[in-house]
CSV table of C-alpha atoms and ligand atoms in Angstrom, one decimal:
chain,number,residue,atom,x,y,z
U,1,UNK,CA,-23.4,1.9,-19.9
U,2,UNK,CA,-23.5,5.2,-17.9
U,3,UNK,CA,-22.7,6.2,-14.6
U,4,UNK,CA,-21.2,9.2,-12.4
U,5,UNK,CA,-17.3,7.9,-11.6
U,6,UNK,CA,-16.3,5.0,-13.8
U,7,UNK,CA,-13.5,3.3,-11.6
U,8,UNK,CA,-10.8,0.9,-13.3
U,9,UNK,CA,-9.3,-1.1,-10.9
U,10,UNK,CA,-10.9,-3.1,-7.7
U,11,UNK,CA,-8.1,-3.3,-5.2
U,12,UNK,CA,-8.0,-1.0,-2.2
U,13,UNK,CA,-7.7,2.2,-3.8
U,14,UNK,CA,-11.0,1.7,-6.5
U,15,UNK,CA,-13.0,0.0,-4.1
U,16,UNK,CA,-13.2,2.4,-1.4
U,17,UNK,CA,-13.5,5.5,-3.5
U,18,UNK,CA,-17.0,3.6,-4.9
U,19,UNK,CA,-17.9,3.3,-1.2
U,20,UNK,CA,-16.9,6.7,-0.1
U,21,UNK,CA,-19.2,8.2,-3.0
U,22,UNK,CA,-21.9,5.8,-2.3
U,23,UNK,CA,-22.2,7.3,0.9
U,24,UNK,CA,-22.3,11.0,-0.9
U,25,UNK,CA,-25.0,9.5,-3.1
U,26,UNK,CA,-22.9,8.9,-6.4
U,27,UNK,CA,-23.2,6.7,-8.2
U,28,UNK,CA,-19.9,4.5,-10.1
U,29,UNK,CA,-19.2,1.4,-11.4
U,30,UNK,CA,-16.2,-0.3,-11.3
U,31,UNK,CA,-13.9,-2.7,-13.5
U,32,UNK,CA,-11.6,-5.4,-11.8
U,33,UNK,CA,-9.5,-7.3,-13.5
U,34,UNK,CA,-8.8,-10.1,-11.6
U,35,UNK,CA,-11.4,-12.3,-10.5
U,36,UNK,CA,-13.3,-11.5,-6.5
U,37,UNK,CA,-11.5,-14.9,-5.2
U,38,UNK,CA,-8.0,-14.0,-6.7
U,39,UNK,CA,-8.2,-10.0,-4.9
U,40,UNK,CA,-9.7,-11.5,-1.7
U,41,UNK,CA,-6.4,-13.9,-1.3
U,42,UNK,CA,-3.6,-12.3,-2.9
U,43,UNK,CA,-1.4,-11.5,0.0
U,44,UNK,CA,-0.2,-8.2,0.3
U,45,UNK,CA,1.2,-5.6,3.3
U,46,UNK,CA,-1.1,-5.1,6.5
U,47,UNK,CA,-0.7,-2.5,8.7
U,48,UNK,CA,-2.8,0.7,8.7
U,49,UNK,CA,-2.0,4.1,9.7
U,50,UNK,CA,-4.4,5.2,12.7
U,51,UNK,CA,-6.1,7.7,10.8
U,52,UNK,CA,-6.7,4.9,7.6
U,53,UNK,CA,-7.9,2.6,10.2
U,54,UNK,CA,-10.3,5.4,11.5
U,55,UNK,CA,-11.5,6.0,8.2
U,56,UNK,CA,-13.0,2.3,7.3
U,57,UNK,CA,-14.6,2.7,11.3
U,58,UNK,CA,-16.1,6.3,10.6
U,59,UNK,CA,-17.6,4.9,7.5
U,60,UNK,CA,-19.4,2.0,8.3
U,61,UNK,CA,-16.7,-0.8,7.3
U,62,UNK,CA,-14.2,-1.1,9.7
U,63,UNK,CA,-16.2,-3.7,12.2
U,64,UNK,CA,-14.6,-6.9,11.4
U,65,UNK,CA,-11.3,-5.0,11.3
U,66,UNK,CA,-11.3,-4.3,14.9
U,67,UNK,CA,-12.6,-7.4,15.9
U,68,UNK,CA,-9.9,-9.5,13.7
U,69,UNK,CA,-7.3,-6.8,12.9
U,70,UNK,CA,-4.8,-6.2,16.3
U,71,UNK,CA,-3.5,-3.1,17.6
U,72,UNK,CA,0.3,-2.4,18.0
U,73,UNK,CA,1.0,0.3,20.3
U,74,UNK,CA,5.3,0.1,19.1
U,75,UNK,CA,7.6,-2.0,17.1
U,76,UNK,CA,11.3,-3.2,17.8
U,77,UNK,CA,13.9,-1.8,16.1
U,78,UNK,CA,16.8,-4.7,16.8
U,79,UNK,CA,20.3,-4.4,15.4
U,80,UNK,CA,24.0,-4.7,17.0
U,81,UNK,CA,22.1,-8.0,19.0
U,82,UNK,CA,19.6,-6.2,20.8
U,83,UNK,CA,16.2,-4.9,20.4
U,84,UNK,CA,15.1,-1.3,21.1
U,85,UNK,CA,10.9,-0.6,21.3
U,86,UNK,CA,9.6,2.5,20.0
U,87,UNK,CA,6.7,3.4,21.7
U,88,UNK,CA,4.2,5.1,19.8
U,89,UNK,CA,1.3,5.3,22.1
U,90,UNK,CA,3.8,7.5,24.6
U,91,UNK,CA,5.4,9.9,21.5
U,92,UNK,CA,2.3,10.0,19.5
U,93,UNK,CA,-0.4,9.0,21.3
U,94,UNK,CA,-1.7,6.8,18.3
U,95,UNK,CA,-1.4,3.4,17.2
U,96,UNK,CA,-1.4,1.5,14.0
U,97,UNK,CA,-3.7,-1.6,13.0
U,98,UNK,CA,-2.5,-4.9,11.8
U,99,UNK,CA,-5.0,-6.0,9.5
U,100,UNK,CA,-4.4,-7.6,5.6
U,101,UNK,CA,-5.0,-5.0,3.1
U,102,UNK,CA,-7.1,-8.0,1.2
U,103,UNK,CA,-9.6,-8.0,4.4
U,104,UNK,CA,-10.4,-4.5,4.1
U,105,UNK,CA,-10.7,-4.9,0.3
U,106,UNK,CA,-12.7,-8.2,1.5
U,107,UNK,CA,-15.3,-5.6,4.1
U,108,UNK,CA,-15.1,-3.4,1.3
U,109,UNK,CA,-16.5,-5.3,-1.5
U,110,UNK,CA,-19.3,-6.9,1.0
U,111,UNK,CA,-20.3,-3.8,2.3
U,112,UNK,CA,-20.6,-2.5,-1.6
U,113,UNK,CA,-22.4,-5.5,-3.2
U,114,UNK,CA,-24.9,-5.4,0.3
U,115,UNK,CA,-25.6,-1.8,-1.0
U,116,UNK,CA,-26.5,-2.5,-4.2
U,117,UNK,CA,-23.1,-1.5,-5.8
U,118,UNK,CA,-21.8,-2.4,-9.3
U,119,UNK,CA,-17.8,-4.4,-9.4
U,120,UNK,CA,-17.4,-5.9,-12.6
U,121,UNK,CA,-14.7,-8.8,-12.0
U,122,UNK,CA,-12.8,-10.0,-14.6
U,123,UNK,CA,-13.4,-7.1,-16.8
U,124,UNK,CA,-10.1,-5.2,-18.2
U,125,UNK,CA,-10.1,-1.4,-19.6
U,126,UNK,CA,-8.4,-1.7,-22.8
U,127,UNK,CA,-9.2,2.2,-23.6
U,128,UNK,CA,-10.0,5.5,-21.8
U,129,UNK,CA,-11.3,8.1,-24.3
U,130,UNK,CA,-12.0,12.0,-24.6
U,131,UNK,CA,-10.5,12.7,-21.0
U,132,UNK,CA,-10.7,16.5,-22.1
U,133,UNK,CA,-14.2,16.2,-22.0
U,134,UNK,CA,-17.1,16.4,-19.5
U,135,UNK,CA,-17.9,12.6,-21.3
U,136,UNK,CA,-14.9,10.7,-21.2
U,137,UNK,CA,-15.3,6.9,-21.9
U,138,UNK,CA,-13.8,4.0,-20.6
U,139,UNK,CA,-13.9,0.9,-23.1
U,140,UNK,CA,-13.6,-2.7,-21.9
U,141,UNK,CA,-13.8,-6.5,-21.9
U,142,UNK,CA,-15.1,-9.0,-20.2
U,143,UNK,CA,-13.6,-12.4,-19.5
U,144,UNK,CA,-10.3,-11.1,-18.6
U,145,UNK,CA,-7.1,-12.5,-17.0
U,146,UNK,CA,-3.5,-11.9,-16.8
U,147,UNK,CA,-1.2,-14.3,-18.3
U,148,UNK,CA,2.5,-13.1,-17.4
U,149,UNK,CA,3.8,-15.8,-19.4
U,150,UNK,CA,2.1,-14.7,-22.3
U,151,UNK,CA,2.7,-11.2,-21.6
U,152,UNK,CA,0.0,-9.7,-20.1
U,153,UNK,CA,-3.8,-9.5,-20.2
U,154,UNK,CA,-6.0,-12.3,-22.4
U,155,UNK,CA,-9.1,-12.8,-22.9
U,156,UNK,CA,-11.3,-15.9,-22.7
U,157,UNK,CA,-14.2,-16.5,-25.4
U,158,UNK,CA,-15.4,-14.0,-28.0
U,159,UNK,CA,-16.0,-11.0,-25.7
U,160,UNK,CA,-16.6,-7.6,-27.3
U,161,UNK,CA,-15.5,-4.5,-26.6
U,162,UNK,CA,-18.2,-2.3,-24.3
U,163,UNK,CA,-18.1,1.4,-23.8
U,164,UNK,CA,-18.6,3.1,-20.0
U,165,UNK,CA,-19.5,7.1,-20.7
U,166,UNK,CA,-19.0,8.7,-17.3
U,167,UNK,CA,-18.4,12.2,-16.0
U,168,UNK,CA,-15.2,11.4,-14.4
U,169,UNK,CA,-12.7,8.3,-15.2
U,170,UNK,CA,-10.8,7.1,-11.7
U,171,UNK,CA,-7.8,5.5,-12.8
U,172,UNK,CA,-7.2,2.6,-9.9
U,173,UNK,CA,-5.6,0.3,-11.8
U,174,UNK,CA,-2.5,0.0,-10.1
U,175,UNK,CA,1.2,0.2,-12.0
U,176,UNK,CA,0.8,-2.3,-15.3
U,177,UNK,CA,-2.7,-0.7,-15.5
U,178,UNK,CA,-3.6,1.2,-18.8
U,179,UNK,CA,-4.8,4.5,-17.0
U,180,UNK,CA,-1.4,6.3,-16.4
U,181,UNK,CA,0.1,6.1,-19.8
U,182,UNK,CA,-2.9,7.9,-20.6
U,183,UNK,CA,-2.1,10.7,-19.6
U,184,UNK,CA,0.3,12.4,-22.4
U,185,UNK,CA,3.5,11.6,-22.4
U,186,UNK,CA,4.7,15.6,-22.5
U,187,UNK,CA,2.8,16.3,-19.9
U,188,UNK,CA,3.8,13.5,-17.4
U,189,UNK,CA,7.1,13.2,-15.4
U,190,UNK,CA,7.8,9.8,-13.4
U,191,UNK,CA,10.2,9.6,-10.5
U,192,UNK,CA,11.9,6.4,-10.0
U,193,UNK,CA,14.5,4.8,-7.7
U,194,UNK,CA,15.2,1.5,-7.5
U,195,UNK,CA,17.0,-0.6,-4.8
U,196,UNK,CA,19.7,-3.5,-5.3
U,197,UNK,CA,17.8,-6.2,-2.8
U,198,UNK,CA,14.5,-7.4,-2.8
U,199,UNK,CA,12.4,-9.2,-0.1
U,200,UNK,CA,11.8,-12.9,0.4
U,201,UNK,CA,8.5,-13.1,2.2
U,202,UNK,CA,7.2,-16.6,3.9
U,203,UNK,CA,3.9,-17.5,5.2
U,204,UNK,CA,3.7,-19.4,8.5
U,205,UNK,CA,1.3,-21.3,10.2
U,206,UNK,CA,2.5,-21.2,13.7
U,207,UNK,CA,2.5,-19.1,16.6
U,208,UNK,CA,4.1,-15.1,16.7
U,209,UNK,CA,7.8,-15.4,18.1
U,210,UNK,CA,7.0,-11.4,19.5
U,211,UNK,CA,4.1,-9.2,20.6
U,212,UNK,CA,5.1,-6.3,18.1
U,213,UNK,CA,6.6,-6.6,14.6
U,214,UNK,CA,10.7,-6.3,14.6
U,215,UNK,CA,12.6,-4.5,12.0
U,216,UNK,CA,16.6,-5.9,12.0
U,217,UNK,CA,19.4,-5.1,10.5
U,218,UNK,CA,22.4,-7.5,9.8
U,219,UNK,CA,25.7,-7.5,8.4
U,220,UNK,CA,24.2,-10.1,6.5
U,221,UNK,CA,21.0,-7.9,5.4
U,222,UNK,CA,17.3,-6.8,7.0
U,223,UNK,CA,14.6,-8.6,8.4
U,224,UNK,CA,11.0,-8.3,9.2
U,225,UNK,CA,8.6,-10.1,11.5
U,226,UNK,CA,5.2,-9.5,11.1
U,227,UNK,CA,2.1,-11.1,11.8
U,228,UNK,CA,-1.2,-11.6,10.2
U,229,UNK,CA,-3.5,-13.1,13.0
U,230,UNK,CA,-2.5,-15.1,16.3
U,231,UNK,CA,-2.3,-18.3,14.1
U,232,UNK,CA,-0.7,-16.5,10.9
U,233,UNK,CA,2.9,-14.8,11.1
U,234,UNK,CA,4.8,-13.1,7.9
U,235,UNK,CA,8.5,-12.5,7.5
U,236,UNK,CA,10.5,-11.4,5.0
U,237,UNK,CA,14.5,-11.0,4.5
U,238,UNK,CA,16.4,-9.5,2.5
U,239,UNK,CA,17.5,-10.9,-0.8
U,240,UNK,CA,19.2,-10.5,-4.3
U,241,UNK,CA,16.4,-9.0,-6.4
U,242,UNK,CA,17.2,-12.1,-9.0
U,243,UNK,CA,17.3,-14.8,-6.2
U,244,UNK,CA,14.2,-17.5,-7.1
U,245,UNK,CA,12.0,-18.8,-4.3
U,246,UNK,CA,13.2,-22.5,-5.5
U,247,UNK,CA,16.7,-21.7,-3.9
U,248,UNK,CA,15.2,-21.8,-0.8
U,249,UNK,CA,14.0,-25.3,1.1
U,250,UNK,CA,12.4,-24.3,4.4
U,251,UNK,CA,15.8,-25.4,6.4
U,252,UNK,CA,17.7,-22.6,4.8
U,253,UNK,CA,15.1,-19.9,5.4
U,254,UNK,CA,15.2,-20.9,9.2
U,255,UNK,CA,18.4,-20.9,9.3
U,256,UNK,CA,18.6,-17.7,7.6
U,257,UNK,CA,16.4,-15.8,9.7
U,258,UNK,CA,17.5,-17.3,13.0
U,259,UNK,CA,21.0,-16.0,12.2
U,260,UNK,CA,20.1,-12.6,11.5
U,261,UNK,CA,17.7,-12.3,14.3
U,262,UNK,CA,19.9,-13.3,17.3
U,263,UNK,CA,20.2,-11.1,20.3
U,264,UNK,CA,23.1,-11.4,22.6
U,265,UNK,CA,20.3,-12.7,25.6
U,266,UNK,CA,19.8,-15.6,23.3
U,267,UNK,CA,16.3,-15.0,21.4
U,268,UNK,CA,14.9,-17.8,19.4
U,269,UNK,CA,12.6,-17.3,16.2
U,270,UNK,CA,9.2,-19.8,16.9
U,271,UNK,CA,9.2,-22.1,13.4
U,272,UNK,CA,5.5,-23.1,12.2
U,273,UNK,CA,4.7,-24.3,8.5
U,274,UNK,CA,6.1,-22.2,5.8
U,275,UNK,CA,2.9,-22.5,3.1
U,276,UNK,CA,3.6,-19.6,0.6
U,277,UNK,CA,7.1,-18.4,-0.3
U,278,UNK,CA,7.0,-15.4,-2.5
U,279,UNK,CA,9.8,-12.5,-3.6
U,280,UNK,CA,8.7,-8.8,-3.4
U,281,UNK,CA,10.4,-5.8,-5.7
U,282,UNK,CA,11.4,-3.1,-4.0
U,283,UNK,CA,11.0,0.5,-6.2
U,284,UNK,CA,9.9,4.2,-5.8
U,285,UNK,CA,8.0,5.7,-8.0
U,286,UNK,CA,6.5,8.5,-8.3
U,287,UNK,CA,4.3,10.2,-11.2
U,288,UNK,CA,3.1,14.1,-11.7
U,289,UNK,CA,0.6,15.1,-11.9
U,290,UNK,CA,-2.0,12.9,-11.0
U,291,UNK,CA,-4.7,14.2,-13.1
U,292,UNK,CA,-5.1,14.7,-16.7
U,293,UNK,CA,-8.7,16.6,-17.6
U,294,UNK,CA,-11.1,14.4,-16.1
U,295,UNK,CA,-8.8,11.4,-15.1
U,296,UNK,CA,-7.7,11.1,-11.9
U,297,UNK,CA,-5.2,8.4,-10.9
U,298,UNK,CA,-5.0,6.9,-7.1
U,299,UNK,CA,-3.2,4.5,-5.5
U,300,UNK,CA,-0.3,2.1,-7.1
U,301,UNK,CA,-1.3,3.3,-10.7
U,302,UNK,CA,0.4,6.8,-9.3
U,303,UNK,CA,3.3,6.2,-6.9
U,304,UNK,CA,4.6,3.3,-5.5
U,305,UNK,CA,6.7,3.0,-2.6
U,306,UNK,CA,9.2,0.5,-1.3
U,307,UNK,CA,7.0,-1.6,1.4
U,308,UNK,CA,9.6,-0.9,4.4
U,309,UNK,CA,7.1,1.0,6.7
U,310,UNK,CA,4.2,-0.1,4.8
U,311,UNK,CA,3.1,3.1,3.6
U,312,UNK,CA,1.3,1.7,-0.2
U,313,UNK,CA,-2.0,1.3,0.8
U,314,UNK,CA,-2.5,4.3,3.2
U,315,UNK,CA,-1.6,6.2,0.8
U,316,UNK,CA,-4.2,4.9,-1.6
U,317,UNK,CA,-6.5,5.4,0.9
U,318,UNK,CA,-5.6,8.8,1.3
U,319,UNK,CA,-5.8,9.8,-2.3
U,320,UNK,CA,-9.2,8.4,-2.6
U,321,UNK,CA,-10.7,10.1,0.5
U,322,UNK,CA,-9.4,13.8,-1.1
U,323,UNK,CA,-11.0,12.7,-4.7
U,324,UNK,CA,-14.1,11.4,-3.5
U,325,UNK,CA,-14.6,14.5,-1.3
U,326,UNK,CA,-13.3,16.7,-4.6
U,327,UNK,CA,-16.3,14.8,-6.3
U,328,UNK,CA,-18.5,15.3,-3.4
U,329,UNK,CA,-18.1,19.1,-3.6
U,330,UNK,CA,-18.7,19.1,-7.8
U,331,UNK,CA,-22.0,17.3,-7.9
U,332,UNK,CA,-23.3,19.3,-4.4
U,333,UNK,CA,-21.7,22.7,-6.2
U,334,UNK,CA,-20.7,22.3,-9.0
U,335,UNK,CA,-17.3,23.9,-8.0
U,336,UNK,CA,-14.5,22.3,-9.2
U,337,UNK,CA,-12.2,24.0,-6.4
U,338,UNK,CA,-11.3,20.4,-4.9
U,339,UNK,CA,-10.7,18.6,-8.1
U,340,UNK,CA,-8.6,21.0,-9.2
U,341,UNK,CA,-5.9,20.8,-5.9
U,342,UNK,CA,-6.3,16.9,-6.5
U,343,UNK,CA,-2.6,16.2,-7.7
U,344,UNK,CA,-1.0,19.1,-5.2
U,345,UNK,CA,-2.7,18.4,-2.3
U,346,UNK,CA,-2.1,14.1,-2.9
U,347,UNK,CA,1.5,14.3,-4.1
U,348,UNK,CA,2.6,16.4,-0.6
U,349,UNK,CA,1.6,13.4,1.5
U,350,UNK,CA,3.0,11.1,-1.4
U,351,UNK,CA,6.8,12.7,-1.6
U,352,UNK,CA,6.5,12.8,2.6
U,353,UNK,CA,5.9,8.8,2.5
U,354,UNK,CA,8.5,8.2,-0.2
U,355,UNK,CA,11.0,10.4,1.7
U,356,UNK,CA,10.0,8.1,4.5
U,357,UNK,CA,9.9,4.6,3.0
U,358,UNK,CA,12.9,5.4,1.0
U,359,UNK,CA,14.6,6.4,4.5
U,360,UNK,CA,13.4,3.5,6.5
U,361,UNK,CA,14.8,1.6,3.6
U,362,UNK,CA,18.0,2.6,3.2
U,363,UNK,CA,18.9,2.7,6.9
U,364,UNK,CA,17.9,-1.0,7.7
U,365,UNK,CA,18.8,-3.3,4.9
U,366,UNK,CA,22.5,-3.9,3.9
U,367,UNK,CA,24.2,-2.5,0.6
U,368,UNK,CA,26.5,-4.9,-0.4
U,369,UNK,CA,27.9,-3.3,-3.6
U,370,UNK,CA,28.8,-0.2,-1.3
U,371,UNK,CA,31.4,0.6,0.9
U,372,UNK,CA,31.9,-0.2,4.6
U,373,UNK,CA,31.7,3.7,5.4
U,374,UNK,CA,27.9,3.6,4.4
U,375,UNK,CA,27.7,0.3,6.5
U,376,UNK,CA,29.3,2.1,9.5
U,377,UNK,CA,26.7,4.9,9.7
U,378,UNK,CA,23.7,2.6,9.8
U,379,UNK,CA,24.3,0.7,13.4
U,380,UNK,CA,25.0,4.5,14.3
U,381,UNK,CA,21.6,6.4,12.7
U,382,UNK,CA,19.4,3.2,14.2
U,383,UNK,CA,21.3,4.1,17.4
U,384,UNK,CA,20.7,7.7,17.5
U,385,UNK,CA,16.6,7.1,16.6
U,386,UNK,CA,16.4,4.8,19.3
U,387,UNK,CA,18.2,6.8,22.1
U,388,UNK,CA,16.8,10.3,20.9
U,389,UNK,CA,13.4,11.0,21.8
U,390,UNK,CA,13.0,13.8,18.8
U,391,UNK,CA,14.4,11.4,16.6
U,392,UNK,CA,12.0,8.0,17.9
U,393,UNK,CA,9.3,11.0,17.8
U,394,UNK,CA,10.0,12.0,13.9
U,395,UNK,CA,9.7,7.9,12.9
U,396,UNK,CA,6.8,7.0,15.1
U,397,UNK,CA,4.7,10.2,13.6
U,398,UNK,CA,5.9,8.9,10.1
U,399,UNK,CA,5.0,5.1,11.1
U,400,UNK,CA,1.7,5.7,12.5
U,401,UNK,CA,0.7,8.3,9.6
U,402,UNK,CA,1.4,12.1,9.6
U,403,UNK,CA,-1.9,13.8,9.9
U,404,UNK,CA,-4.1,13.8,6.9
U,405,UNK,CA,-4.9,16.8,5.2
U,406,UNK,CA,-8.1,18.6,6.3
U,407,UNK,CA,-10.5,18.7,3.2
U,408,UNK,CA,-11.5,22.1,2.8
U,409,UNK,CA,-15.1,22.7,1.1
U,410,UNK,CA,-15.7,25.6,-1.1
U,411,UNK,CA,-16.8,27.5,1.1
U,412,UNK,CA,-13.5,27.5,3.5
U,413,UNK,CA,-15.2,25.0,5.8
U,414,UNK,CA,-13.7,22.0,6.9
U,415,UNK,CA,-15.5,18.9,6.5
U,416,UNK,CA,-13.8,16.8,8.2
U,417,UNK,CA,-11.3,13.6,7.6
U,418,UNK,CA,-14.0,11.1,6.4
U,419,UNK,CA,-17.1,11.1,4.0
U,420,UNK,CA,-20.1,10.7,6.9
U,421,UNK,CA,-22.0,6.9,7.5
U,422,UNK,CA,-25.3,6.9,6.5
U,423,UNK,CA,-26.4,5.0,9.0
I,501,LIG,C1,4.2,-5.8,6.6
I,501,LIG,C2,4.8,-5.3,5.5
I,501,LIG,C3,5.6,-4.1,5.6
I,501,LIG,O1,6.1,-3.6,4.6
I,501,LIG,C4,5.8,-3.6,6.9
I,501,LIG,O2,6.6,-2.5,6.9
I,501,LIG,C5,5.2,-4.1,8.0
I,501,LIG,C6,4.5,-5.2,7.8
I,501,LIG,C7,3.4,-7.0,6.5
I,501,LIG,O3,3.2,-7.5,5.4
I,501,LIG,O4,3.0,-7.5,7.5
């Protein structure tokens, strides 16, 4: 098999890079290793930046999103018993969309396969080869699935191994994928921090106890209530990172949250039908550089960020737009002037949203293991961000996405924050 961009990995990041360069005319195939059902449902984060939701609109996909997906001009920051709003409309002047990342990967996949574009599901690399070459190769198997038990990816039947030669390899393949440890070990350097609590996430079937999601701190640790749709709400509390979703019957989870989210005016937390339980890691990561010869890695396979703030797939987003305009610029060019500024230009947007994640982070959940001065300052930094307009200004610019980077063409022109529609 041949093609332009061989892309491993189908989530948000691989799946709109193979839309943005369709709309640039090139050509890519790419190799998901879950199958379309399991991507379309797995539950993951769902707010996007203004700028990420702007993107999907300004290239043709982002119609069902603002038709289904709402818009939050603020959220609540709530601790000490009372709620506080930050209002980013009035310090920023944007807004954010809340909208599951798996129904833009959902618009995305549709709008591909209408347009003639090639996802292999089910399909896992299991190679990437001369990267230091204008042919590098991506070798791969059908019939694929992950089996954690077992210890990773299996394969069902007799399936043979299959070879991709491509001019560039993207590496989407999120964190377990096989595309960053390809990239030498001498020349690689990972960041990582990881946090003592994780988060218990629920799925309800019931109405939204609030108009605008509510971050809280307790002395008893942090809570989030978010939303999916007007029939669909998603909270999460904080837990030990070993705690199992068994220790929890749907009376202690009430119970739990209600306690932590009580305001002195007597707020009450609407129940509804908990139908998924699930416990999310919390971890920074970061790796440098993001390229290796003709490799490029995007997305979760490149930096990962604690999901206070919700920061993972807007950056995957952003990384993609910059590569698939760096592409852009080689096969109109031939210049390799974007490519080359992939990693520096990415990882200054990355380090901002891990400084910011790692910040709304550590001042809303509860360190138990540490002393009572760190517990102290918290009440007092949430009070000072919420009474300061500079300092509600610096988290509602961070919230609602810093600016992207203008992609600037050979040339010295600008051209612009997204890849043109063709229609
Ligand atoms: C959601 C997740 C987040 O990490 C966040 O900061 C806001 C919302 C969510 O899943 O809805």
């Amino acid at each position: 098999m041949r093609t332009q961009v061989g892309i491993v990995g189908g989530g948000p990041a691989g799946a709109l890079l193979s839309h943005l360069l369709h709309l640039q005319g090139i050509e890519s195939v790419v190799l998901e290793l879950r199958g379309r059902e399991e991507v379309e449902t797995a539950v993951r984060a769902g707010v996007l930046e203004h700028e990420t939701a702007g993107l999907l609109r300004e290239t043709g996909v982002g119609e069902r999103m603002d038709r289904e997906g709402a818009i939050h001009e603020g959220i609540e920051l709530r601790f000490g018993g009372r709620g506080h709003r930050i209002d980013f409309a009035d310090l920023t002047g944007r807004n954010i969309v809340v909208y599951g990342q798996q129904e833009v990967v959902k618009d995305l996949y549709a709008a591909r396969l209408d347009a003639g574009g090639q996802i292999t599901f089910e399909a896992a690399a299991v190679g990437l080869q001369d990267l230091d070459t204008s042919q590098p190769k991506i070798r791969f198997r059908r019939g694929a699935y992950l089996d954690l038990d077992a210890g990773g990816v299996r394969f069902s039947g007799d399936t043979e191994e299959e070879e991709i030669v491509c001019d560039f390899v993207a590496g989407c393949d999120g964190y377990f994928g096989p595309c960053r440890t390809s990239i030498p070990e001498n020349v690689r350097k990972e960041h990582v921090r990881t946090y003592p609590f994780a988060w218990f996430g629920i799925l309800v079937e019931g109405p939204p106890s609030t108009e605008e999601l509510i971050y809280n701190l307790h002395e008893r640790g942090f809570t989030l209530v978010s939303t999916r749709s007007p029939e669909i709400q998603r909270l999460y509390f904080q837990c030990d990172p070993n705690d199992e979703v068994d220790n929890w019957p749907d009376e202690r989870i009430w119970e739990e949250l209600q306690t932590r989210l009580d305001t002195d005016d007597g707020w009450t937390l609407e129940r509804g039908k908990i139908y998924q339980k699930d416990i999310v890691q919390m971890r920074s990561f970061i790796c440098e550089p993001l390229q290796h010869g003709r490799l490029f890695l995007a997305g979760d396979a490149a930096h990962i960020v604690p999901p206070t703030g919700a920061k993972g797939m807007n950056l995957a987003v952003n990384d993609v737009r910059v590569l698939a305009w760096g592409l852009s610029e080689f096969y109109s060019s031939g210049r390799t002037d974007l490519l080359d500024t992939y990693s520096e230009i990415c990882l200054r947007r990355v380090w901002k949203a891990s400084r910011f994640s790692w910040w709304m982070t550590s001042m809303l959940h509860r360190f138990h293991h540490e002393d009572d001065f760190r517990y102290g300052l918290q009440p007092a930094e949430l009070d000072y961000v919420t009474s300061s307009r500079a300092a509600s200004t610096s988290l509602a610019e961070n919230y609602v996405g810093l600016p992207m980077d203008p992609v600037l063409g050979a040339t010295g022109t600008e051209r612009g924050q997204a890849a043109p529609t063709t229609s």
